[in-house]
mmCIF file of C-alpha atoms in Angstrom:
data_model
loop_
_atom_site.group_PDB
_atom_site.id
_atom_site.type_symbol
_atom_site.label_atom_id
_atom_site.label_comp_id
_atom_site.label_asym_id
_atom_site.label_seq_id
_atom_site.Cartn_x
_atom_site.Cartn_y
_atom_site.Cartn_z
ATOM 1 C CA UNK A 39 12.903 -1.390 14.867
ATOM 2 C CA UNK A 40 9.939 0.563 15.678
ATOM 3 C CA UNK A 41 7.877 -0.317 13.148
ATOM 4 C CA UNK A 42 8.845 -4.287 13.521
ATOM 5 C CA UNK A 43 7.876 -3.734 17.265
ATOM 6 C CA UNK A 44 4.085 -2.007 16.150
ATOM 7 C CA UNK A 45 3.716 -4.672 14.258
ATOM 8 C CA UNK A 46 3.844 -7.462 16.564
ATOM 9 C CA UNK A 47 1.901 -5.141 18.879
ATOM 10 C CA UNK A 48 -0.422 -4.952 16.396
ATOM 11 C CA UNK A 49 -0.724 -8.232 15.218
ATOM 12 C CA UNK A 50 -1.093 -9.679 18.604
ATOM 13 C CA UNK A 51 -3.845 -7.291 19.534
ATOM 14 C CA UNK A 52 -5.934 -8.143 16.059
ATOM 15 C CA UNK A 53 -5.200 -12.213 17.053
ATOM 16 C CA UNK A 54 -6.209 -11.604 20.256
ATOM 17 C CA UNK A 55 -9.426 -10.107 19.453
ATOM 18 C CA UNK A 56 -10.161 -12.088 16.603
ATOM 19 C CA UNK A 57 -9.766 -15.335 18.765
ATOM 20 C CA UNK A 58 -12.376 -13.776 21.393
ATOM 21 C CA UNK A 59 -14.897 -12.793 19.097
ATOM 22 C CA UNK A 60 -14.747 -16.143 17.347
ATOM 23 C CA UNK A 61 -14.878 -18.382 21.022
ATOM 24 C CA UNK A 62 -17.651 -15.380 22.153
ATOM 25 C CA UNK A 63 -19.295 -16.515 18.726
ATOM 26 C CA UNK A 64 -18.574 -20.386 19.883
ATOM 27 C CA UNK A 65 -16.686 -21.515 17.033
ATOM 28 C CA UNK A 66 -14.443 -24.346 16.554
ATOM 29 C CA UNK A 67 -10.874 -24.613 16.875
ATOM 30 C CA UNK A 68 -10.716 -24.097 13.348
ATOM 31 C CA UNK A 69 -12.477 -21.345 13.015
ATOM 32 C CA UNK A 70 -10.970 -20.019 15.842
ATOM 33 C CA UNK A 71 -7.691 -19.705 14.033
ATOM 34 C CA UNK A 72 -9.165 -18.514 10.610
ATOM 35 C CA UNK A 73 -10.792 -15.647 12.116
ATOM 36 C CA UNK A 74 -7.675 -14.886 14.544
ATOM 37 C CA UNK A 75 -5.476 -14.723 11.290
ATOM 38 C CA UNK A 76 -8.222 -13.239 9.079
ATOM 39 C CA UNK A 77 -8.421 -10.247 11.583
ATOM 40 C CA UNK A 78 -4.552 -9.682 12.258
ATOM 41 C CA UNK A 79 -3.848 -9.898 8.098
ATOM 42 C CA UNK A 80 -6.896 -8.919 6.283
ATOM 43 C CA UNK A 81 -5.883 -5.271 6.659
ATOM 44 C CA UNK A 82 -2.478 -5.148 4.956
ATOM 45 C CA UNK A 83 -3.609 -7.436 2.063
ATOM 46 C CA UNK A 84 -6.693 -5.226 1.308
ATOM 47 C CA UNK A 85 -4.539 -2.638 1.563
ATOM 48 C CA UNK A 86 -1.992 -3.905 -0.865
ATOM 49 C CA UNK A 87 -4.361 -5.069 -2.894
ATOM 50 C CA UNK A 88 -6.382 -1.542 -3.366
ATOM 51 C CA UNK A 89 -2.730 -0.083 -4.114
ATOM 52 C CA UNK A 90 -1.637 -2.443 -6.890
ATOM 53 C CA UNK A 91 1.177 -3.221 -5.137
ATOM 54 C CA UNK A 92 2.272 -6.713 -4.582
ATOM 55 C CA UNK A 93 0.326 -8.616 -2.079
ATOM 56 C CA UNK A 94 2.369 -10.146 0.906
ATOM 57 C CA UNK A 95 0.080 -13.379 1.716
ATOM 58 C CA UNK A 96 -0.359 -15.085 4.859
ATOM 59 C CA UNK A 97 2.248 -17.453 5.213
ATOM 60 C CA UNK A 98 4.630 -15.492 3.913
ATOM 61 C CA UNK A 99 4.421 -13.160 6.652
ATOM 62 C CA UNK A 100 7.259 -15.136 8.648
ATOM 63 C CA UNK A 101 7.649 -14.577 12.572
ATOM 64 C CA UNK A 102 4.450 -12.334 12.298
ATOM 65 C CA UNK A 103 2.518 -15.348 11.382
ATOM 66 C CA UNK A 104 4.023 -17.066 14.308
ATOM 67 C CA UNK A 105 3.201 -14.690 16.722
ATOM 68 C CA UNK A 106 -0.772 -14.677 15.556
ATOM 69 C CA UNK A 107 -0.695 -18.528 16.359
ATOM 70 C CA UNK A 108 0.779 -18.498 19.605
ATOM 71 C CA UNK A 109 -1.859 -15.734 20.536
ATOM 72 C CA UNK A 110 -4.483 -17.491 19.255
ATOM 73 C CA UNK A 111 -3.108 -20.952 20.889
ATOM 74 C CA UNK A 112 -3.093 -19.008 23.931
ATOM 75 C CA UNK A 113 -6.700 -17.658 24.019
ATOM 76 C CA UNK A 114 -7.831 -20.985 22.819
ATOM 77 C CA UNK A 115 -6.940 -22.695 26.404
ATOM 78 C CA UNK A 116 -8.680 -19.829 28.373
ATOM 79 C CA UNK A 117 -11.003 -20.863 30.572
ATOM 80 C CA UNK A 118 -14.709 -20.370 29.453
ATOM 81 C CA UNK A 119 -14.952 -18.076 32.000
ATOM 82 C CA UNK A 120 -12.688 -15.725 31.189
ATOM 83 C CA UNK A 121 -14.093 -15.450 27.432
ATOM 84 C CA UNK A 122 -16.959 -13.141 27.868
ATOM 85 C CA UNK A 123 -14.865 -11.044 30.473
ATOM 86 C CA UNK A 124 -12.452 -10.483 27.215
ATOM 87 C CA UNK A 125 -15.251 -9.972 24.837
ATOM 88 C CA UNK A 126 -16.368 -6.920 27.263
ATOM 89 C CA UNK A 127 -12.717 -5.512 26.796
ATOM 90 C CA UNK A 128 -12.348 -6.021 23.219
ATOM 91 C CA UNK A 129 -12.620 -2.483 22.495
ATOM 92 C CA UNK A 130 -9.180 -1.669 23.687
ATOM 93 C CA UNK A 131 -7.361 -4.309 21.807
ATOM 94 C CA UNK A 132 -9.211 -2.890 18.578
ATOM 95 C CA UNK A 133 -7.974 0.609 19.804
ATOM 96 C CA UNK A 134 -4.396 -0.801 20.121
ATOM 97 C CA UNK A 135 -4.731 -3.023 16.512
ATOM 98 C CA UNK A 136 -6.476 0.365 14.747
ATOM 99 C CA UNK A 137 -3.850 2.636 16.125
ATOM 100 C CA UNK A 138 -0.625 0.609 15.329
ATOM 101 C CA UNK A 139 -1.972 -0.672 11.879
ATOM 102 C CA UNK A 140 -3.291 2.256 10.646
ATOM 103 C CA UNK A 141 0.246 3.906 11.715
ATOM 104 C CA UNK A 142 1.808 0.871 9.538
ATOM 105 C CA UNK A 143 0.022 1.596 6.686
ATOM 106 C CA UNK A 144 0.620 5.533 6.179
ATOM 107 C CA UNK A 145 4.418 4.240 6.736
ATOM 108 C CA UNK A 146 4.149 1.731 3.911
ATOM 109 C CA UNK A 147 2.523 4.185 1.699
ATOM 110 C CA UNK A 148 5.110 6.580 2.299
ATOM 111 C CA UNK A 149 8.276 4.267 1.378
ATOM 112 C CA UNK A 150 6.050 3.046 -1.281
ATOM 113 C CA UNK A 151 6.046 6.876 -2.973
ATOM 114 C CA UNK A 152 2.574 7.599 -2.527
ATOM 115 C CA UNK A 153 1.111 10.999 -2.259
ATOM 116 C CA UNK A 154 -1.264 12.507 0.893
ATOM 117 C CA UNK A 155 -4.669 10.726 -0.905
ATOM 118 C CA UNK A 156 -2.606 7.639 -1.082
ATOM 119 C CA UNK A 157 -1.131 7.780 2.402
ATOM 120 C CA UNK A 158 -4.231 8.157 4.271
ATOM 121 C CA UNK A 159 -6.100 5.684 2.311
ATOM 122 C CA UNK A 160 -3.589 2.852 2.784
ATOM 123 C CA UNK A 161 -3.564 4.004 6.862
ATOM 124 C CA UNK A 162 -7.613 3.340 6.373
ATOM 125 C CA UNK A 163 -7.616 0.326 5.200
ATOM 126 C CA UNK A 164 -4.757 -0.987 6.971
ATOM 127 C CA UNK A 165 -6.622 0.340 10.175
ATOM 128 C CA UNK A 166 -10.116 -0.754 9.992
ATOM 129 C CA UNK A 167 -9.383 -3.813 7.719
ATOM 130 C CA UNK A 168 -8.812 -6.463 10.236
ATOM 131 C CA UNK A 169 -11.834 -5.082 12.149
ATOM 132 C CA UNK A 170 -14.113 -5.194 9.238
ATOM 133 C CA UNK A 171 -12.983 -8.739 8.189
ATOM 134 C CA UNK A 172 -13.449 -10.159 11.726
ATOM 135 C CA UNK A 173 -16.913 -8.575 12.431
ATOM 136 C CA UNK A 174 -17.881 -9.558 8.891
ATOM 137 C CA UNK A 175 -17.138 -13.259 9.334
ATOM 138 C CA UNK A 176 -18.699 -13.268 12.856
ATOM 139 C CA UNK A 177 -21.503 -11.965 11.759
ATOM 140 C CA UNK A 178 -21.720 -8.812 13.658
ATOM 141 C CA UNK A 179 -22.136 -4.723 12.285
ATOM 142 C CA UNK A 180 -18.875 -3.895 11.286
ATOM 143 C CA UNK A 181 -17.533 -0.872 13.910
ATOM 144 C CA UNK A 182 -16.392 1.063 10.752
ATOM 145 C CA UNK A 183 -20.033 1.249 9.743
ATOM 146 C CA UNK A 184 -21.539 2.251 13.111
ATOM 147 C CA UNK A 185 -22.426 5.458 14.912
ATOM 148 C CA UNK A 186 -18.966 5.564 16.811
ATOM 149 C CA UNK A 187 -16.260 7.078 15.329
ATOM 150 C CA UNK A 188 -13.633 4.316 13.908
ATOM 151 C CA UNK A 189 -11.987 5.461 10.209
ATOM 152 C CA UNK A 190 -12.094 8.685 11.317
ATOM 153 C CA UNK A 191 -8.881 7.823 13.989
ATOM 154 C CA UNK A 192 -7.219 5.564 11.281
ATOM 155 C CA UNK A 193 -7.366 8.979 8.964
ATOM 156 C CA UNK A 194 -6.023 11.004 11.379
ATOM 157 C CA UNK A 195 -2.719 8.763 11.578
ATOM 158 C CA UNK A 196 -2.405 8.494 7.812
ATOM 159 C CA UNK A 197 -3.027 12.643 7.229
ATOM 160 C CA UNK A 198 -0.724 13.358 10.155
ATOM 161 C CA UNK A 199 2.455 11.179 8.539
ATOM 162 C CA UNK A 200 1.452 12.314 5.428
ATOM 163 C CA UNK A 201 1.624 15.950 5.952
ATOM 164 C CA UNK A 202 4.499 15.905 8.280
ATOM 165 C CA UNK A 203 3.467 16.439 11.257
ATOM 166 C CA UNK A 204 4.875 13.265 12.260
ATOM 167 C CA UNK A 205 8.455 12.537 11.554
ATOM 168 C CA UNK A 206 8.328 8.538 11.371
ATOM 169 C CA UNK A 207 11.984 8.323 11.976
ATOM 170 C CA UNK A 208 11.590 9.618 15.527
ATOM 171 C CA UNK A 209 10.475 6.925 17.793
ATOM 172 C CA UNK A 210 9.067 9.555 20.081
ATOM 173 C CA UNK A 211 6.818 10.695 17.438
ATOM 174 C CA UNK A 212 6.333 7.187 16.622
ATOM 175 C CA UNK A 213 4.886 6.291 19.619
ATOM 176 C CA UNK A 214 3.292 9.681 20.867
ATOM 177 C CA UNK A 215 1.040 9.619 17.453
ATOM 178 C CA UNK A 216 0.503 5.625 18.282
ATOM 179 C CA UNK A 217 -0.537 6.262 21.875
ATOM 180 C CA UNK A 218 -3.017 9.368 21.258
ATOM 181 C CA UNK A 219 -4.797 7.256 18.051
ATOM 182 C CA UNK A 220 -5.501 4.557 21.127
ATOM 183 C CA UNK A 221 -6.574 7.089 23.140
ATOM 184 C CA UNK A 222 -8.860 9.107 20.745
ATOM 185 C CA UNK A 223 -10.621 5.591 19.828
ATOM 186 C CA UNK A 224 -11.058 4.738 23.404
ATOM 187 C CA UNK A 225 -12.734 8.510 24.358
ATOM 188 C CA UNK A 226 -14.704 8.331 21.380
ATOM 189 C CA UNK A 227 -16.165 4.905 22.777
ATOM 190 C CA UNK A 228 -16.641 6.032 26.339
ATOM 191 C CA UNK A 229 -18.059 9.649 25.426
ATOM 192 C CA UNK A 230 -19.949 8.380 22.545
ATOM 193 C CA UNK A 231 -18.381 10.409 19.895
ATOM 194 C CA UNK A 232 -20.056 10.125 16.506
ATOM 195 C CA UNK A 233 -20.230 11.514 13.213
ATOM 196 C CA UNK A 234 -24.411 11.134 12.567
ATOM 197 C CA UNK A 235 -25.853 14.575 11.041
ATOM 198 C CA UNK A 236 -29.287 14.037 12.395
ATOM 199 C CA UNK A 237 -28.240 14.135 16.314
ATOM 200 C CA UNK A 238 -25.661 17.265 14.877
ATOM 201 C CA UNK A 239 -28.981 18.857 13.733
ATOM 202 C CA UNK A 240 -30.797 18.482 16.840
ATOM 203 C CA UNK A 241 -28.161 20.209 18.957
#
């Protein structure tokens, strides 16, 4: 139950932002909806596919996919107004979308057998996926490749399932590790955390 739960969380906050970016970006209706579902689904089917597992595709995702239209439908009828507004506050439902997903995909990788390497590579890509994808098609610098530090949170979830520290059949864990993921991307933002030598160097 849990996990079903992160997931709509997380696919709603990935819809969400996708739709923003794409109606900050001015595109159609159309392409409105592509990049809403490109940025809620990318992640897992990167994911599945850099696993060799078998690859769960879009409309096959059943009430998930239904959820990432009626988001999308939703931010479509916004008022113009209220578009740019979102746009400023996208960076907390990335933090919620990074945080939940990248939680999904250590849990995946564990029922799927994997060891530590694989666990915290599926919670990467899982993670920043979506992200990438969205920024990617909208034309802007993907966050994973910028100064702020993005993976890094995503490889934090993954190494703390895979190691144990996190027993995923506690919802308390569940949620504890979900919440401080949202709120170590959010700091990083705000403080300006990053991982670039040169500035390391210099202090």
């Amino acid at each position: 139950m849990s996990l079903e739960i992160l997931n709509v969380i997380a696919v709603s906050a990935f819809a969400f932002s996708g739709a923003i970016v794409a109606l900050s970006e001015r595109y159609d209706i159309f392409g409105t909806f592509i990049l809403g579902i490109a940025t809620a689904f990318a992640g897992g089917i990167i994911r599945n596919m850099a696993l060799d597992v078998p690859v769960v595709h879009v409309w096959e995702q059943g009430y998930l996919l239904y959820v990432a239209l009626i988001t999308i439908s939703i931010v479509y009828v916004f008022p113009k107004s209220w578009i740019m507004f979102w746009d400023r506050w996208n960076i907390y439902l990335d933090a919620i979308g990074l945080s939940a997903f990248a939680l999904q995909g250590a849990v995946f990788a564990v029922a799927q057998g994997f060891p530590l390497g694989g666990i915290i590579f599926a919670a990467i890509l899982t993670g920043v996926g979506g992200g990438v994808t969205r920024d990617v098609l909208a034309q802007r610098k993907p966050m994973v490749l910028h100064q702020e530090i993005y993976a890094v949170w995503a490889m934090l979830s993954g190494l703390m399932v895979g190691i144990g520290m996190i027993d995923v059949q506690s919802e308390v864990q569940y949620y504890i590790l979900f919440i401080l993921i949202i709120g170590c991307r959010v700091l990083s933002y705000h403080l300006g955390w990053h991982l670039r030598f040169r500035d390391l160097y210099r202090l």
